Every structure is written in C-alpha cells, then in structure tokens.
Short mmCIF file of C-alpha atoms in Angstrom, two decimals:
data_model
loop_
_atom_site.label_atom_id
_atom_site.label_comp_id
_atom_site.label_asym_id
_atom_site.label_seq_id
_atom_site.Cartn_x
_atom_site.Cartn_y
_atom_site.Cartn_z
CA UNK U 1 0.00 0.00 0.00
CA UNK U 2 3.24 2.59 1.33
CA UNK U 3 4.07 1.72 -2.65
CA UNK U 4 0.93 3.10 -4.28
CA UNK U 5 0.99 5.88 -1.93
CA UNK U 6 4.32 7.49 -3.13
CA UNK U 7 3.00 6.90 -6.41
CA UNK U 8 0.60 9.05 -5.63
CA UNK U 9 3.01 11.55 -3.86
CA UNK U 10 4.76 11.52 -7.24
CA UNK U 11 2.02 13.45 -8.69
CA UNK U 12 1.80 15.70 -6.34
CA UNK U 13 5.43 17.19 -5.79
CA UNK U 14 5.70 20.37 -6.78
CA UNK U 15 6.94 20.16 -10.74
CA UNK U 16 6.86 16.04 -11.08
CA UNK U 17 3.97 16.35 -13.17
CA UNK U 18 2.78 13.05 -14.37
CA UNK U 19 -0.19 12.80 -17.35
CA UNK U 20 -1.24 9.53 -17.95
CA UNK U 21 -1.57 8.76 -21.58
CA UNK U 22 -5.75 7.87 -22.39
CA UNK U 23 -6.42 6.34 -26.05
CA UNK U 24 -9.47 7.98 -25.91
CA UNK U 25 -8.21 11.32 -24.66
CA UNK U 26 -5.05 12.07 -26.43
CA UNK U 27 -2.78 15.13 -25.78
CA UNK U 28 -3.10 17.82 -28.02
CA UNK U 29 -0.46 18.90 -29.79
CA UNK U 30 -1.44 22.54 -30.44
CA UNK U 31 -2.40 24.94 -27.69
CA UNK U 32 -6.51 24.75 -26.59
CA UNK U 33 -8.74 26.97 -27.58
CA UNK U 34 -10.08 26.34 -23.97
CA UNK U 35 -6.56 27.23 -22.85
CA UNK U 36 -7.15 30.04 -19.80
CA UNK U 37 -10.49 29.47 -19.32
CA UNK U 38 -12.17 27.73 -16.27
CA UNK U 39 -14.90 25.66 -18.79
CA UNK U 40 -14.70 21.93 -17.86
CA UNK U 41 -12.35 21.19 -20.74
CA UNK U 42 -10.51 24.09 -19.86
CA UNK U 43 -9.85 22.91 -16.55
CA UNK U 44 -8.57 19.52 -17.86
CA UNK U 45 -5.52 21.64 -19.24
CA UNK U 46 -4.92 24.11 -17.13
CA UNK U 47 -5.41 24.84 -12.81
CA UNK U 48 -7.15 28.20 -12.81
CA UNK U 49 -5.94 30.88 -10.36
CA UNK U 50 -7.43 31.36 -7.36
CA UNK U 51 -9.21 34.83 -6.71
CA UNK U 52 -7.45 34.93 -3.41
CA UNK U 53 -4.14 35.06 -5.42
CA UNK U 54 -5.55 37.08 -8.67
CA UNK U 55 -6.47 39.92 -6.03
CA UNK U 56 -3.14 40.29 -5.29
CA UNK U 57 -1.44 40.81 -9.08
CA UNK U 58 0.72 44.06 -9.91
CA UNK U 59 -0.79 46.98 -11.53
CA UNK U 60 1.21 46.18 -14.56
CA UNK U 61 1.65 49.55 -16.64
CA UNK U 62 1.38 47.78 -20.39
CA UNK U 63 3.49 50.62 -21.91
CA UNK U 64 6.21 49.37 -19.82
CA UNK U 65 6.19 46.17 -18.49
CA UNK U 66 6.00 46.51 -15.38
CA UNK U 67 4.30 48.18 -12.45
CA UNK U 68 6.47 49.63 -8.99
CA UNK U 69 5.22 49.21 -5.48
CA UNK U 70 6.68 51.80 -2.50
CA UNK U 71 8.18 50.08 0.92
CA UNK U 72 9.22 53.36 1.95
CA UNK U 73 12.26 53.94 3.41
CA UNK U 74 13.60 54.51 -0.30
CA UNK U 75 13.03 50.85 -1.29
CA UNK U 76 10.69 49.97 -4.13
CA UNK U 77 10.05 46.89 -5.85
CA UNK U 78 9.28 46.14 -9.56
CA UNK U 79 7.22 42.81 -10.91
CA UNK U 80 6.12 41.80 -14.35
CA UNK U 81 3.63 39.00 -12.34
CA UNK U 82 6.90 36.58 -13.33
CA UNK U 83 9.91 38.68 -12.22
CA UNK U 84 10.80 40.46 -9.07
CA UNK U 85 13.89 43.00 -8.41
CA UNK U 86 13.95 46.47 -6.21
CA UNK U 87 16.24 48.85 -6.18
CA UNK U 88 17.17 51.39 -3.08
CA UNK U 89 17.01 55.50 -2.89
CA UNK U 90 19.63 57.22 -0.74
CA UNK U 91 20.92 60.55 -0.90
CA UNK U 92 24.14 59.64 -2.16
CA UNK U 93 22.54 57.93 -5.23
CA UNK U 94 20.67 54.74 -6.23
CA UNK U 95 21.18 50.88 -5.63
CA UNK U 96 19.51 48.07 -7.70
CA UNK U 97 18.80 44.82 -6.88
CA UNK U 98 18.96 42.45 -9.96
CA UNK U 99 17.95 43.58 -13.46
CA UNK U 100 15.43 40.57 -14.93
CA UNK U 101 15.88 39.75 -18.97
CA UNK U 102 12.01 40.69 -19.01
CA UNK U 103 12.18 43.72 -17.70
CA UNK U 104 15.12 45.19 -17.18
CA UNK U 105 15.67 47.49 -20.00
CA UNK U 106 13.04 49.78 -18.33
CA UNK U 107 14.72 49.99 -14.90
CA UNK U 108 16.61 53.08 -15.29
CA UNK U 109 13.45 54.60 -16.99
CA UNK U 110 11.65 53.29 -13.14
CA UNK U 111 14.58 54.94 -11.11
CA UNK U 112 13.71 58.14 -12.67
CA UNK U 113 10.38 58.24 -12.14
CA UNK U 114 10.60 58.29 -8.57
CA UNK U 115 14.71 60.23 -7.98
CA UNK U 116 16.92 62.26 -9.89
CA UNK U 117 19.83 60.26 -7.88
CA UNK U 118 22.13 58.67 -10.71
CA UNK U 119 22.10 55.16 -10.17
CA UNK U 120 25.67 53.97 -8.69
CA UNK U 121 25.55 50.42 -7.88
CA UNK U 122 24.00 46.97 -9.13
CA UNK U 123 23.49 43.93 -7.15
CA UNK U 124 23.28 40.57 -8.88
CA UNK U 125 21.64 38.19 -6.39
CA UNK U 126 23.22 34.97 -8.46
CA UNK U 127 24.03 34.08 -12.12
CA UNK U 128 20.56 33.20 -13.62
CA UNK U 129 19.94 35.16 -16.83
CA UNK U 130 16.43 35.26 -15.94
CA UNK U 131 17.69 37.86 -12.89
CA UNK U 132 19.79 39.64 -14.21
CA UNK U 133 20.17 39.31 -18.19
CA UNK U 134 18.52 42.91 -18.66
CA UNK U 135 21.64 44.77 -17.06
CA UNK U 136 23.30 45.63 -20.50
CA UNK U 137 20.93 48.29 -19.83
CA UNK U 138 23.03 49.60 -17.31
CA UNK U 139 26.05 49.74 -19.47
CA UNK U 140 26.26 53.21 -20.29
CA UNK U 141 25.98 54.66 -16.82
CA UNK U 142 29.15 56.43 -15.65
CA UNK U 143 30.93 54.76 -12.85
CA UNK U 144 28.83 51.97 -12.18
CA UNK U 145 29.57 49.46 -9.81
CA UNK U 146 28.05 46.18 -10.50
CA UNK U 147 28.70 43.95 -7.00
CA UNK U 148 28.23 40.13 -7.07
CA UNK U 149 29.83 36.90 -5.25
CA UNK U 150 33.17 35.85 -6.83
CA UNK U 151 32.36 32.47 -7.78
CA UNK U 152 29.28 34.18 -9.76
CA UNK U 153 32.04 36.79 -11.22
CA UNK U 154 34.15 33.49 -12.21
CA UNK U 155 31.00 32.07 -13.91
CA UNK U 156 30.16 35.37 -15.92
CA UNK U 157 33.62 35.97 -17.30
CA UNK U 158 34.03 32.54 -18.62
CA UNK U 159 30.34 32.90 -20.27
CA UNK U 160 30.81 36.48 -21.83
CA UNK U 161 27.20 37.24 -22.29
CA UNK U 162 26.56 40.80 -23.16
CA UNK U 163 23.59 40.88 -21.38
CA UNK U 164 25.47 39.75 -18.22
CA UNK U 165 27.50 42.72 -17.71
CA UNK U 166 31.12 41.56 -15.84
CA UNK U 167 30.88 42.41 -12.03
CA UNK U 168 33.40 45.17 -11.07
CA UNK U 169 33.31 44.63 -7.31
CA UNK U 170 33.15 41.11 -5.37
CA UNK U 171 33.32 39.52 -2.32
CA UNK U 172 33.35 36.00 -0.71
CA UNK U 173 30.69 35.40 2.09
CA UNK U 174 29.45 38.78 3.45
CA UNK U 175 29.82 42.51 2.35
CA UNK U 176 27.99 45.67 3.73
CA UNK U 177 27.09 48.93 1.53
CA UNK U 178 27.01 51.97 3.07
CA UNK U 179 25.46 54.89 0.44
CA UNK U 180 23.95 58.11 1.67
CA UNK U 181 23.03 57.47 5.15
CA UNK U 182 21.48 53.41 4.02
CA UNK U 183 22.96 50.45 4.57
CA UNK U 184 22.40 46.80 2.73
CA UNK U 185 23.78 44.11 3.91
CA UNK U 186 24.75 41.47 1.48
CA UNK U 187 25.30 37.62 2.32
CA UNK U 188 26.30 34.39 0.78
CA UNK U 189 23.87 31.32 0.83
CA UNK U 190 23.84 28.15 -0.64
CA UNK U 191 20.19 27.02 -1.08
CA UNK U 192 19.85 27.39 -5.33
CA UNK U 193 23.01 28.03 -7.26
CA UNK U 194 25.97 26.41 -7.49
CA UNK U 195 27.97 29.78 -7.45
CA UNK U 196 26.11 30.83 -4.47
CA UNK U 197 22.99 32.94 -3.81
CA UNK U 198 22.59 35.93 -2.08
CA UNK U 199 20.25 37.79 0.99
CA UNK U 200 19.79 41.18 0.33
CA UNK U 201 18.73 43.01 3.28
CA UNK U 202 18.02 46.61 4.11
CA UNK U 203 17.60 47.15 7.78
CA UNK U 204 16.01 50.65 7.78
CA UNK U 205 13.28 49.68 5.77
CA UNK U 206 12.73 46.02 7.18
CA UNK U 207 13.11 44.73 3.63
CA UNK U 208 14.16 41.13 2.68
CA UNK U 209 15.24 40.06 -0.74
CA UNK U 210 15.86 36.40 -1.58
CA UNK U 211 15.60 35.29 -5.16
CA UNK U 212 14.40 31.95 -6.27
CA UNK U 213 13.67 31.08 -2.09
CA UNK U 214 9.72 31.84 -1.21
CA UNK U 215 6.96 32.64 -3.64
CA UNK U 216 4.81 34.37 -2.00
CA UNK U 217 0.93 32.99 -2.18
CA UNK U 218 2.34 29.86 -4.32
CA UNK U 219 3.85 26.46 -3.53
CA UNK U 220 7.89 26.02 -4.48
CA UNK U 221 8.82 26.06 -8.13
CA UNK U 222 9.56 22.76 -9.59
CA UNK U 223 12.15 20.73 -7.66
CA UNK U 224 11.77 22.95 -4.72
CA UNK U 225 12.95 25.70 -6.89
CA UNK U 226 15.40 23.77 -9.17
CA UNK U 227 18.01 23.48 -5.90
CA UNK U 228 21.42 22.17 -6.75
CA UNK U 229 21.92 21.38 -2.84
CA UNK U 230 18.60 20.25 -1.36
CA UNK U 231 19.77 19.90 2.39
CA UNK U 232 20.91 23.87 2.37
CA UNK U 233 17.27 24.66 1.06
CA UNK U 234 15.64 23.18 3.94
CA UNK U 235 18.07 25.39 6.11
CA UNK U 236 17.41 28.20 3.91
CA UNK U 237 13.45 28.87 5.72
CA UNK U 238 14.95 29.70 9.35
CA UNK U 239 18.18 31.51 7.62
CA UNK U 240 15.51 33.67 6.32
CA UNK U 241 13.60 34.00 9.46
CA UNK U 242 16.24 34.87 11.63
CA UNK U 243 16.02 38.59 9.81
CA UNK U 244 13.98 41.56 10.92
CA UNK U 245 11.42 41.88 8.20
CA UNK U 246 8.25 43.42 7.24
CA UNK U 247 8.02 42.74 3.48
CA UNK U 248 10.16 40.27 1.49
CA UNK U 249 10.06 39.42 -2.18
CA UNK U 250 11.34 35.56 -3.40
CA UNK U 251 12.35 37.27 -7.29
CA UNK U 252 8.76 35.50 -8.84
CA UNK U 253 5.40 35.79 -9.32
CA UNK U 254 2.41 38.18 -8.39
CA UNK U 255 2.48 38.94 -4.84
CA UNK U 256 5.02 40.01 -2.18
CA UNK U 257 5.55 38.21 0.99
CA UNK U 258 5.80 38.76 4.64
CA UNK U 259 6.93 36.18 7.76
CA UNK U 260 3.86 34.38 7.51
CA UNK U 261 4.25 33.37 3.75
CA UNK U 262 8.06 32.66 4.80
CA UNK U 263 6.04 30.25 7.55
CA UNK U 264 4.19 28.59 5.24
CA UNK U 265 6.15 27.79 2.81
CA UNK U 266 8.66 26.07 5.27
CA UNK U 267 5.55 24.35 7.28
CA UNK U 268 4.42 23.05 3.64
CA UNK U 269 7.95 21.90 2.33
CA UNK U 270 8.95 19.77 5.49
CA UNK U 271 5.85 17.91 5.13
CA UNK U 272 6.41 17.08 1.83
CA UNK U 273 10.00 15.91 2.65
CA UNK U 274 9.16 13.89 5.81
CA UNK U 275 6.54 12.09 3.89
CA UNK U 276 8.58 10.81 1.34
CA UNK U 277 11.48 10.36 3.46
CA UNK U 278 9.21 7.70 5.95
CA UNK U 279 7.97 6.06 2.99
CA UNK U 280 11.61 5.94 1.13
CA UNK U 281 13.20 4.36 4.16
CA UNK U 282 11.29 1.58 3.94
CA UNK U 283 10.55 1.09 0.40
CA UNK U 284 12.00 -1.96 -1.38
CA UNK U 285 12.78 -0.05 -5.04
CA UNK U 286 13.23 -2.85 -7.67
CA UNK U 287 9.58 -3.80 -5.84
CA UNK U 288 8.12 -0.74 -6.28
CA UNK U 289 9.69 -0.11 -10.13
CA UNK U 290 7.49 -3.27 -10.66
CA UNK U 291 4.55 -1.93 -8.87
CA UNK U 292 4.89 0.76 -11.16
CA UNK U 293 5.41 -1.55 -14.52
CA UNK U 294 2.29 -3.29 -13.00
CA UNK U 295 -0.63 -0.48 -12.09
CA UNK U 296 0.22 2.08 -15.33
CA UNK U 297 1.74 -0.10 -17.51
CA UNK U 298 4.94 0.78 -19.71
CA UNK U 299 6.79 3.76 -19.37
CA UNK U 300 6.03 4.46 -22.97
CA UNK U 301 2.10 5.06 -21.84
CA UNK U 302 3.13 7.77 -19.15
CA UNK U 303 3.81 11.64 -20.75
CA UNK U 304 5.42 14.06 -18.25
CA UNK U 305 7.18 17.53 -19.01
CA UNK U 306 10.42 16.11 -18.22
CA UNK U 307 10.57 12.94 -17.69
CA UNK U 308 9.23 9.49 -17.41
CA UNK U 309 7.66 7.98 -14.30
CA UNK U 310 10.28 5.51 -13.43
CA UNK U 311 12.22 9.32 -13.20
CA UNK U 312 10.20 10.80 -11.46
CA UNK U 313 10.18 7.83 -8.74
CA UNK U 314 14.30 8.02 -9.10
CA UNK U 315 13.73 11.82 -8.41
CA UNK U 316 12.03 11.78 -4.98
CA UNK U 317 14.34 8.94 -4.10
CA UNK U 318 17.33 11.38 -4.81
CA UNK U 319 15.80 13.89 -2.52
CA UNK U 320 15.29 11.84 0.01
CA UNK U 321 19.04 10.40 -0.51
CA UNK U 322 20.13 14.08 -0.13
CA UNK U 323 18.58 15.35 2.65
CA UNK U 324 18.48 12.06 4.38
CA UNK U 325 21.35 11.73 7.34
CA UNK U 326 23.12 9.40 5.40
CA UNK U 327 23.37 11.12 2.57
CA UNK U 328 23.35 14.78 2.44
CA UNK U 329 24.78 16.03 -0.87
CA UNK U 330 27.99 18.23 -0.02
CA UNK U 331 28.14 22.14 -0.32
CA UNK U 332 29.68 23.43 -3.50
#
C-alpha cells in the first residue's frame, strides 16, 4: 500500500507532473482553444488561479512592463507578475537589486520616475539570466559598480554574455554597503546556485530580498525551486527567518511576501519531505519499479514535461538520498 501511496506523492510534488496517456483522450499537440479558461475542458488543461491570489497581481503599466510598489524607506520593488527586483534611494545615489531579462531594460526609466539620484551600484543576487540578463541596460551609466559573489564573477567571465554585464566589485561570504546614510547588507547562501545565492537586506526599511527562495501565495517552483543542494534549502526557511522583516520578495510571481508566507512555505515543504522520506526508508525499489510496470503499464504510456515515471520515482528517491542523514549532498 506505502508503494501506491508514493506513487501518488509523485504526482503531487511540486513540478513532477505526471499525465497519464488515455487512447481515448489524447494530448493535443497545439495549444486549446479552452486554454485560460475555467470551462470543464478548460480545466482539464490548465489549474485556474485562485481569486485569493488574482487579487493580489501588480498593476502592470502595459506601456512598460512593469508596475512599482513603495516600501518606503527609499526601497521599491518592480514585478512583471513573473519577475521580481527592487532597487534602493539614498541621498548619495541609487542601488539596484537584480535587473530581470524581461524587464530590465526599463529599470533606469523606473529609477527616474521616482529620484533624480544617478544610479551607482547593481546587485546581482546569483548568475541566472532570468535575474539579471537585462543589465546591458546599465552599461552606459558612468561609474557603475556592478557587485556580485566571486564564484558568480568566475561564472560570468568565462560565459561572456553581453547581457550579463562583468561584475566590477566582489566579495566571498558577506559585504555591507554603506550609500547616503542606508545600509544593505549582502550575504552568501547556498540554497539554489551552485555559485552561491545571495540575501539582500536593508535594515532601515525592514526589507528582505531572496531570489528563487519563497513565492509568495504559491507552492515552491519545480524541484523545490530547481536546488542544486537540497539539504541547504531546507536550512534556507529559518536563515531567512532569523532577519527583521516586514516585506520580502522571493524574485517570482504576483504577490510580495511577509513572515507568515516565509512560515508557510517552510511548514508546507517539510511535510512534503518527511513524507517521502518515511515512505523511502522503507521502500524496497526494484519492488516498487514493478509496482509501477504493473498499475500504469509501460513507461512508454506515461507523458510528463520532463521525464518518465520511473524518473520521477528516481527523483524523490534522490531527494530523500540528499537530505536524508546518510546522505546529504555536499556544499559546493
């Protein structure tokens, strides 16, 4: 029965999405015209969103892109509903937090809508091009500093992407800006990337930024946010609490978060991994690859985004593997 209900669990982890191939019902191969609508064959494509969550979507300005919330305290946030980034106003001039590839052509064009600070520093909160692949936006500005983590300088060098400007100032674990009477605080964690992610935190303001941690209103991204070091992302919730915060933003989606979303997301994520980790500690595997064989047939029958369902079964296994005391993958 414990084998059936990990299959089951399967389906259910966040980005293991399983379809099971029907004769009668086949896949289409072009996009539904049902596609974003909540009919019944609608909803056999697609899980609508909830109002709860809709109610809480930027103000996107469609000239733009993007729409700007206020913290106060100088700090304001930018979202396209798929990207987050913020950026900082002291009196000395301007720092920005990430520049997304969707958006982040427009940034400078934001800063100036609310300052007429010049904009002195950029902070890239890791190497994903998704975060910061719009800062060839920033290459004109006079004196820029662009601050990152060295191993994420290493990376960018060796990949000399245009749209990645080169940092021009880095540091190891832990760094502190001081600009016009603010201060951020900068340090290293190891819960996403391989070259290291950063906390960017603003004290005055109460302001929290980790990218690719917490989505706010949502359940973790796909493999718990595509970590490359599982064990450090379950350490990652009470890292993250152990700031002084009033409003936090996790660098996705439509809503910004607070401690209780921080909360949840932890409460929701150990759950997940102590089920499978009870059932995987007891689970024969070559029995339950035939249990598998046995109640949906061959692999060939079973569709999923990535892989295949014997996968996915080898994919909560590695998690559990991971995290598990005996064997926690190693840092770096």
């Amino acid at each position: 029965m414990e084998k059936l209900v990990l299959l089951f669990i399967l389906a259910a982890v966040p980005g293991v999405q399983v379809l099971f191939a029907q004769e009668s019902q086949p896949a289409p191969k072009q996009p539904s015209a049902f596609a974003g609508t909540d009919s019944p064959e609608g909803l056999r494509e697609h899980l609508p969103v909830l109002p709860a969550v809709r109610a809480k979507y930027w103000n996107i300005d469609p000239a733009v892109g993007y729409g700007m919330k206020d913290f106060g305290n100088g700090v304001y946030a930018l979202s396209d509903n798929g990207w987050q980034s913020a950026f900082l106003v002291t009196d000395a001039g301007v720092i920005v937090f990430d520049a997304p590839a969707s958006y982040g052509k427009h940034i400078p064009d934001a800063v100036a809508k609310v300052t007429n600070k010049p904009i002195k520093m950029l902070v890239y909160s890791h190497i994903h091009k998704d975060h910061i692949g719009g800062s060839a936006a920033f290459k004109s500005i006079p004196g820029l500093q662009i601050v990152a983590l060295d191993p994420v300088s290493d990376f960018l060098t060796e990949m000399n992407d245009p749209n990645r400007l080169i940092p021009t100032e880095t540091f190891k674990t832990a760094k502190t800006i001081t600009l016009g009477g603010k201060t951020v605080e900068l340090t290293r964690h190891n819960y996403h990337s391989n070259e290291g992610d950063l906390f960017i935190y603003v004290p005055e303001a109460k302001f929290l930024m980790a990218v690719d941690s917490v989505t706010s209103g949502y359940v973790p991204f796909q493999d718990f946010d595509l970590t490359t070091n599982f064990h450090q992302y379950l350490k990652m919730f009470d890292e993250i609490l152990a700031y002084k915060f009033d409003n936090f933003i996790g660098g996705h989606l439509t809503d910004t978060g607070t401690r209780k979303d921080v909360e949840i997301s932890k409460e929701y994520t150990n759950d997940v991994y102590q089920t499978v980790k009870r059932i995987h500690n007891g689970l024969n595997e070559r029995a339950f690859d035939a249990e598998i064989a046995k109640t949906i047939g061959p692999v060939r029958e079973v569709r999923t985004r990535r892989q295949s369902a014997a996968g996915c079964a080898s994919n909560v296994r590695a998690i559990a593997r991971r995290a598990g005391p005996q064997g926690r993958q190693r840092d770096g």
